[in-house]
Each structure stands twice: as C-alpha cells, then as structure tokens.
C-alpha cells in the first residue's frame, strides 16, 4: 500500500491552522500557538512546542509535518554571496541566493523549478518547466536561511529583504506566492512590512493586476528591451503579454510614495545598449514613476550574447538620468558560483 504523504502546516494561514486544531479536537487557540511556533519561532519539530500537550503533539505528528527541510548543498562566492540548493520533491531541486550587503541581507527565492517563459538569455528558462512550488516549499527557503548549526551561520545577518527573482515566473504560480506574501506580512506570521518584499515578473496578466490590487509589495518588471520585435524574439511572453499592455496597466497605479516600481534591463553589446534603445525605453515609460535597474549580462551556455561594455552602461545610465528617469547599474553578485541574475540552473 502506498504511503500517504502528510500535509505540511508551513504555508497555512491562521484560520487554516485553527481548523487543524479543531480537527484534532483541540481548542482553536492552539492554531495561534501553531502559527507562533512555525513562523515566529521557526520550529522544525512538534516536540519543540512546549505549550502544546504531548498528546496533541503526537496527534499533530501522526497527521501532519511542519514542512521544514534544510538545504542539501551550499556554495559561497568570494563576495560573500551564498547559493543554497533545496529539495522540492519528485527528485527536483531549486536554488536560493543569500546576498549580504552592509546592514542588509536579501534572499532571492525561487517559486518554480524551471520556468515556462523560456527567455533566450536565461539559464533557468533553458531548463524548461518542471513544477510549481507550494507555499511550504517557498517559505522553507526563507525560514531555513541561515541554516541552523551550519558553519558560519551564527555570523550571518538575519534576512531583511525578500526578492522573488530566483527560478521561475512568480505570477505563473501566483496563488502560492500570494500565500507566502500573506504569511510574511500578517501579524500572526512574520509581520514584515510589504516594502521588504519585491516580486519580479515578465508582466503576466491578469495576475499582475491581482498582485497590484491584493498586496502592497514592490514590483519589478523584466523589460530588457523596449523594441517590441526584439523583445518578442528573446522573450516569448511578449506575444501573450505585450510590454505596452503591461505599462498601460502600471500607469493606473501610484508608485510615487512608498511602493516602488522597477524596470529590469539586462544590457547586451550591440543589441540594446545604444541611444536609440534608450529613447525607446523613455517613450515606453512615459510619465510612470519608476526606476530602471541596468543589469550586467552574465554569460549562459549556448547563448550568443555578450555583455555591454562598462562605458556603454554608464552612457546609458547617464542619458536616462539626464531625461529625468532614475537609473542605476546593479552591482553583480555571485557570478563566480553561477548565482548572479539569469544563471540559476540547479548546478550548486
């Protein structure tokens, strides 16, 4: 007889945890205790939950798992960036990247194993799509960094920010990503400000509208070129979700206060690094309040693109700034361990 897989409690809301307690004939306040142990205290076993009776601990253990699992491998960059490999069932793995930076520590999390978007320049896209992650599998990445007891873990700074910029298209798995955002931001969860969270997307509609309407997290749009034909040749999602339609949707929202909109723009030599492309980008942006992140291209096997020169990137940035658009060149982190933008392919 096949073994029945137990449901993880990680990823469940307070209301759902209260329902779990009710099913176990426990007072509903045990649901709140479970939320506190799982999210605030980071419990990895029911035995740790010393304000829940042994009998109830046993019932929970018989019927559920918490859903925590340590990374199986890690690689550390010379710049301090650490890439972790997490199992996600079915023999699949995903990568998460820990990026320390002075008083901040950002975790780049994955929402899928592989990706359906198949962007020409992205190593994850070259993998093809394998599976969408559950909220438990996404949250496990966040709660397991830094790994308890791992060498150097005590010296690692606690996470201050989360970016959904790892493997996969977050809005192609929006129901689970939305669950994770709720756990991160609700008082019964981690009680983070939504301003500590950024979701990156190619602009998948209508999920983008749902993200904008139902959360207050920052949004990053993968533009990379404002030339629509060029974008379609490199990003198949352009056919279904034209960047003009994405920007039209974004224009209806206010990004002039605390919520931030970023446009991601990888720069390739002789492809999108000239003034003509800068002008197309300026026209695309129009009056939308945003910032442009210029990103160095990190070479990917079997992709015949080369990084734009430093001089071109500086010229492009300065030109956008001169036209009233805030543009910055993103610092490249973790390239020596294949952890930089576009390089994640479960080869930790």
Coordinates of N, CA and C in Angstrom, one line a residue, residues 192-314:
X192 N 6.2 41.2 8.6 CA 7.1 42.1 7.8 C 6.3 43.2 7.1
X193 N 6.9 44.3 6.9 CA 6.4 45.3 6.0 C 6.4 44.8 4.6
X194 N 5.4 45.0 3.8 CA 5.4 44.6 2.4 C 6.5 45.3 1.6
X195 N 7.0 46.4 2.2 CA 8.1 47.1 1.5 C 9.4 46.4 1.5
X196 N 9.5 45.3 2.3 CA 10.7 44.4 2.3 C 10.6 43.3 1.3
X197 N 9.6 43.3 0.5 CA 9.4 42.2 -0.5 C 9.2 42.8 -1.9
X198 N 9.9 42.2 -2.9 CA 9.8 42.6 -4.3 C 9.5 41.3 -5.1
X199 N 8.5 41.5 -6.0 CA 8.1 40.4 -6.9 C 8.5 40.8 -8.3
X200 N 9.3 40.0 -8.9 CA 9.7 40.3 -10.3 C 8.9 39.4 -11.3
X201 N 8.5 40.0 -12.4 CA 7.7 39.3 -13.4 C 8.0 39.8 -14.8
X202 N 7.7 39.0 -15.8 CA 7.8 39.4 -17.2 C 6.6 40.3 -17.5
X203 N 5.6 40.3 -16.6 CA 4.4 41.1 -16.9 C 3.2 40.2 -17.2
X204 N 3.1 39.1 -16.5 CA 2.0 38.1 -16.8 C 0.7 38.7 -16.3
X205 N -0.2 38.9 -17.2 CA -1.6 39.4 -17.0 C -2.6 38.3 -17.0
X206 N -3.6 38.3 -16.2 CA -4.1 39.4 -15.3 C -3.5 39.2 -13.9
X207 N -2.6 38.3 -13.7 CA -2.0 38.1 -12.3 C -1.3 39.3 -11.8
X208 N -0.7 40.1 -12.7 CA -0.1 41.3 -12.3 C -1.1 42.3 -11.7
X209 N -2.3 42.4 -12.2 CA -3.3 43.2 -11.6 C -3.7 42.7 -10.2
X210 N -3.8 41.4 -10.1 CA -4.1 40.9 -8.8 C -3.0 41.2 -7.8
X211 N -1.8 41.1 -8.2 CA -0.6 41.4 -7.3 C -0.7 42.8 -6.9
X212 N -1.0 43.7 -7.8 CA -1.1 45.2 -7.5 C -2.3 45.5 -6.6
X213 N -3.4 44.8 -6.8 CA -4.6 45.1 -6.1 C -4.6 44.4 -4.7
X214 N -4.0 43.3 -4.6 CA -4.2 42.5 -3.4 C -3.0 42.5 -2.4
X215 N -1.9 43.2 -2.8 CA -0.7 43.3 -2.0 C -0.2 44.7 -2.1
X216 N 0.8 45.0 -1.3 CA 1.5 46.3 -1.4 C 3.0 46.1 -1.6
X217 N 3.4 44.9 -2.1 CA 4.8 44.7 -2.3 C 5.3 45.5 -3.4
X218 N 6.7 45.6 -3.5 CA 7.3 46.3 -4.6 C 7.2 45.4 -5.8
X219 N 7.2 46.0 -7.0 CA 7.1 45.2 -8.3 C 8.3 45.5 -9.2
X220 N 8.8 44.5 -9.8 CA 9.9 44.7 -10.8 C 9.5 44.0 -12.1
X221 N 9.6 44.7 -13.2 CA 9.2 44.2 -14.5 C 10.4 43.9 -15.3
X222 N 10.5 42.7 -15.9 CA 11.6 42.4 -16.7 C 11.3 42.9 -18.1
X223 N 11.9 44.0 -18.5 CA 11.7 44.7 -19.8 C 12.8 44.2 -20.7
X224 N 14.0 44.6 -20.5 CA 15.2 44.2 -21.2 C 15.4 44.8 -22.6
X225 N 14.3 45.1 -23.2 CA 14.3 45.9 -24.4 C 12.9 46.5 -24.7
X226 N 12.9 47.7 -25.1 CA 11.6 48.3 -25.4 C 11.2 48.2 -26.9
X227 N 12.1 47.6 -27.7 CA 11.8 47.2 -29.1 C 11.0 46.0 -29.1
X228 N 9.7 46.1 -29.4 CA 8.8 45.0 -29.3 C 9.1 43.8 -30.1
X229 N 9.6 44.0 -31.3 CA 10.0 42.8 -32.1 C 11.2 42.1 -31.5
X230 N 12.1 42.9 -31.1 CA 13.3 42.4 -30.5 C 13.0 41.6 -29.2
X231 N 12.1 42.2 -28.4 CA 11.6 41.6 -27.2 C 10.9 40.3 -27.4
X232 N 10.1 40.3 -28.5 CA 9.4 39.0 -28.8 C 10.3 37.9 -29.2
X233 N 11.4 38.3 -29.9 CA 12.4 37.3 -30.3 C 13.2 36.7 -29.2
X234 N 13.3 37.4 -28.1 CA 14.1 37.0 -27.0 C 13.2 36.5 -25.8
X235 N 12.0 37.1 -25.7 CA 11.1 36.8 -24.6 C 9.7 36.4 -25.1
X236 N 9.5 35.1 -25.3 CA 8.2 34.7 -25.9 C 7.0 35.2 -25.2
X237 N 7.1 35.5 -23.9 CA 5.9 36.1 -23.2 C 5.4 37.4 -23.8
X238 N 6.3 38.1 -24.6 CA 5.8 39.3 -25.2 C 4.6 39.1 -26.1
X239 N 4.5 37.9 -26.7 CA 3.3 37.7 -27.6 C 2.0 37.7 -26.8
X240 N 2.0 37.0 -25.6 CA 0.8 36.9 -24.8 C 0.6 38.2 -24.0
X241 N 1.7 38.8 -23.5 CA 1.6 39.9 -22.6 C 2.5 41.0 -23.1
X242 N 2.1 41.8 -24.1 CA 2.9 42.8 -24.7 C 3.3 43.8 -23.6
X243 N 4.6 44.3 -23.7 CA 5.1 45.2 -22.7 C 4.3 46.5 -22.7
X244 N 3.7 46.9 -23.9 CA 2.9 48.1 -23.9 C 1.6 47.9 -23.1
X245 N 1.0 46.7 -23.1 CA -0.2 46.5 -22.2 C 0.2 46.4 -20.8
X246 N 1.4 45.9 -20.5 CA 1.9 45.9 -19.1 C 2.0 47.3 -18.6
X247 N 2.7 48.1 -19.4 CA 2.9 49.5 -18.9 C 1.6 50.3 -18.8
X248 N 0.7 50.0 -19.7 CA -0.6 50.7 -19.6 C -1.3 50.3 -18.2
X249 N -1.2 49.0 -17.8 CA -1.8 48.6 -16.6 C -1.1 49.4 -15.4
X250 N 0.2 49.4 -15.5 CA 1.0 50.0 -14.4 C 0.7 51.5 -14.3
X251 N 0.4 52.1 -15.4 CA 0.1 53.6 -15.4 C -1.1 54.0 -14.5
X252 N -1.9 53.0 -14.2 CA -3.1 53.3 -13.4 C -2.8 53.2 -11.9
X253 N -1.6 52.9 -11.5 CA -1.2 52.8 -10.1 C -0.2 53.9 -9.7
X254 N -0.2 54.2 -8.4 CA 0.6 55.2 -7.8 C 1.9 54.6 -7.2
X255 N 3.0 54.9 -7.9 CA 4.3 54.4 -7.4 C 5.2 55.6 -6.9
X256 N 4.6 56.7 -6.6 CA 5.3 57.9 -6.2 C 5.6 58.0 -4.7
X257 N 5.0 57.1 -3.9 CA 5.2 57.1 -2.5 C 6.1 55.9 -2.0
X258 N 5.6 55.1 -1.1 CA 6.4 54.0 -0.6 C 6.5 52.8 -1.5
X259 N 5.5 52.5 -2.2 CA 5.6 51.4 -3.1 C 6.4 51.7 -4.3
X260 N 7.3 50.8 -4.7 CA 8.3 51.1 -5.7 C 8.1 50.2 -7.0
X261 N 8.2 50.8 -8.1 CA 8.2 50.0 -9.4 C 9.6 50.1 -10.0
X262 N 10.2 49.0 -10.3 CA 11.5 48.9 -11.0 C 11.3 48.3 -12.4
X263 N 12.1 48.7 -13.3 CA 12.1 48.1 -14.6 C 13.5 47.5 -14.7
X264 N 13.6 46.2 -15.0 CA 14.8 45.4 -15.1 C 15.3 45.4 -16.6
X265 N 16.6 45.8 -16.8 CA 17.1 45.9 -18.1 C 18.5 45.4 -18.2
X266 N 18.6 44.1 -18.7 CA 19.9 43.5 -19.0 C 20.4 44.1 -20.2
X267 N 21.7 44.4 -20.2 CA 22.3 45.1 -21.3 C 23.3 44.2 -22.1
X268 N 23.1 44.1 -23.4 CA 23.9 43.3 -24.3 C 24.6 44.1 -25.3
X269 N 25.8 43.8 -25.6 CA 26.7 44.5 -26.5 C 26.0 44.5 -27.9
X270 N 25.8 45.7 -28.5 CA 25.3 45.8 -29.8 C 23.9 45.4 -30.0
X271 N 23.2 45.1 -28.9 CA 21.8 44.7 -29.0 C 20.8 45.7 -28.5
X272 N 21.0 46.2 -27.3 CA 20.1 47.1 -26.7 C 20.8 48.2 -25.9
X273 N 22.0 48.5 -26.3 CA 22.9 49.4 -25.4 C 23.2 50.7 -26.1
X274 N 22.3 51.2 -27.0 CA 22.6 52.5 -27.7 C 21.6 53.5 -27.3
X275 N 21.8 54.7 -27.8 CA 20.8 55.8 -27.5 C 19.5 55.6 -28.1
X276 N 19.4 54.9 -29.3 CA 18.1 54.6 -29.9 C 17.3 53.7 -29.0
X277 N 17.9 52.8 -28.3 CA 17.2 51.9 -27.4 C 16.8 52.6 -26.1
X278 N 17.7 53.5 -25.7 CA 17.4 54.4 -24.5 C 16.1 55.2 -24.8
X279 N 16.1 55.8 -26.0 CA 14.9 56.6 -26.3 C 13.6 55.8 -26.4
X280 N 13.7 54.6 -26.9 CA 12.5 53.7 -26.9 C 12.1 53.4 -25.5
X281 N 13.0 53.2 -24.6 CA 12.7 52.9 -23.2 C 12.0 54.1 -22.6
X282 N 12.6 55.3 -22.8 CA 12.0 56.5 -22.3 C 10.6 56.7 -22.8
X283 N 10.3 56.4 -24.1 CA 9.0 56.5 -24.6 C 8.0 55.5 -24.0
X284 N 8.5 54.3 -23.7 CA 7.7 53.3 -23.1 C 7.3 53.7 -21.7
X285 N 8.3 54.3 -21.0 CA 8.0 54.7 -19.6 C 7.0 55.8 -19.5
X286 N 7.1 56.8 -20.4 CA 6.2 57.9 -20.4 C 6.3 58.6 -19.0
X287 N 5.1 58.8 -18.4 CA 5.0 59.5 -17.1 C 5.0 58.6 -15.9
X288 N 5.2 57.3 -16.1 CA 5.1 56.4 -15.0 C 6.3 56.6 -14.1
X289 N 6.0 56.7 -12.8 CA 7.1 56.8 -11.8 C 7.8 55.5 -11.5
X290 N 9.0 55.4 -11.9 CA 9.7 54.1 -11.7 C 11.2 54.4 -11.7
X291 N 12.0 53.3 -11.4 CA 13.4 53.4 -11.6 C 13.8 52.3 -12.5
X292 N 14.9 52.5 -13.2 CA 15.5 51.5 -14.1 C 16.7 50.9 -13.5
X293 N 16.7 49.5 -13.4 CA 17.9 48.8 -13.0 C 18.6 48.3 -14.2
X294 N 19.8 48.8 -14.5 CA 20.6 48.3 -15.6 C 21.4 47.1 -15.0
X295 N 21.4 46.0 -15.7 CA 22.0 44.7 -15.2 C 23.0 44.2 -16.2
X296 N 24.2 43.9 -15.6 CA 25.2 43.3 -16.5 C 24.8 41.9 -16.9
X297 N 25.0 41.5 -18.2 CA 24.6 40.2 -18.6 C 25.7 39.2 -18.1
X298 N 25.2 38.1 -17.6 CA 26.1 37.0 -17.2 C 26.0 35.9 -18.1
X299 N 27.1 35.5 -18.7 CA 27.1 34.5 -19.8 C 26.4 33.2 -19.4
X300 N 25.6 32.7 -20.4 CA 24.9 31.5 -20.2 C 25.3 30.5 -21.3
X301 N 25.5 29.2 -21.1 CA 25.9 28.3 -22.1 C 24.9 28.3 -23.3
X302 N 25.5 28.3 -24.5 CA 24.7 28.2 -25.8 C 23.9 29.4 -26.0
X303 N 24.3 30.6 -25.5 CA 23.6 31.8 -25.8 C 24.6 32.8 -26.4
X304 N 24.4 33.2 -27.6 CA 25.4 34.0 -28.4 C 25.2 35.5 -28.1
X305 N 25.2 35.9 -26.9 CA 25.1 37.3 -26.5 C 26.3 37.6 -25.6
X306 N 26.7 38.9 -25.6 CA 27.9 39.3 -24.8 C 27.5 40.5 -24.0
X307 N 28.1 40.7 -22.9 CA 27.8 41.8 -22.0 C 28.1 43.2 -22.7
X308 N 27.3 44.2 -22.4 CA 27.6 45.5 -22.9 C 28.8 46.0 -22.1
X309 N 29.6 46.9 -22.7 CA 30.8 47.4 -22.0 C 30.4 48.3 -20.9
X310 N 31.3 48.5 -20.0 CA 31.1 49.4 -18.8 C 30.8 50.8 -19.3
X311 N 31.5 51.2 -20.4 CA 31.3 52.6 -20.9 C 29.9 52.7 -21.4
X312 N 29.4 51.7 -22.1 CA 28.0 51.8 -22.7 C 27.0 51.8 -21.6
X313 N 27.2 51.1 -20.5 CA 26.3 51.0 -19.4 C 26.3 52.4 -18.7
X314 N 27.4 53.0 -18.5 CA 27.5 54.3 -17.9 C 26.8 55.4 -18.8

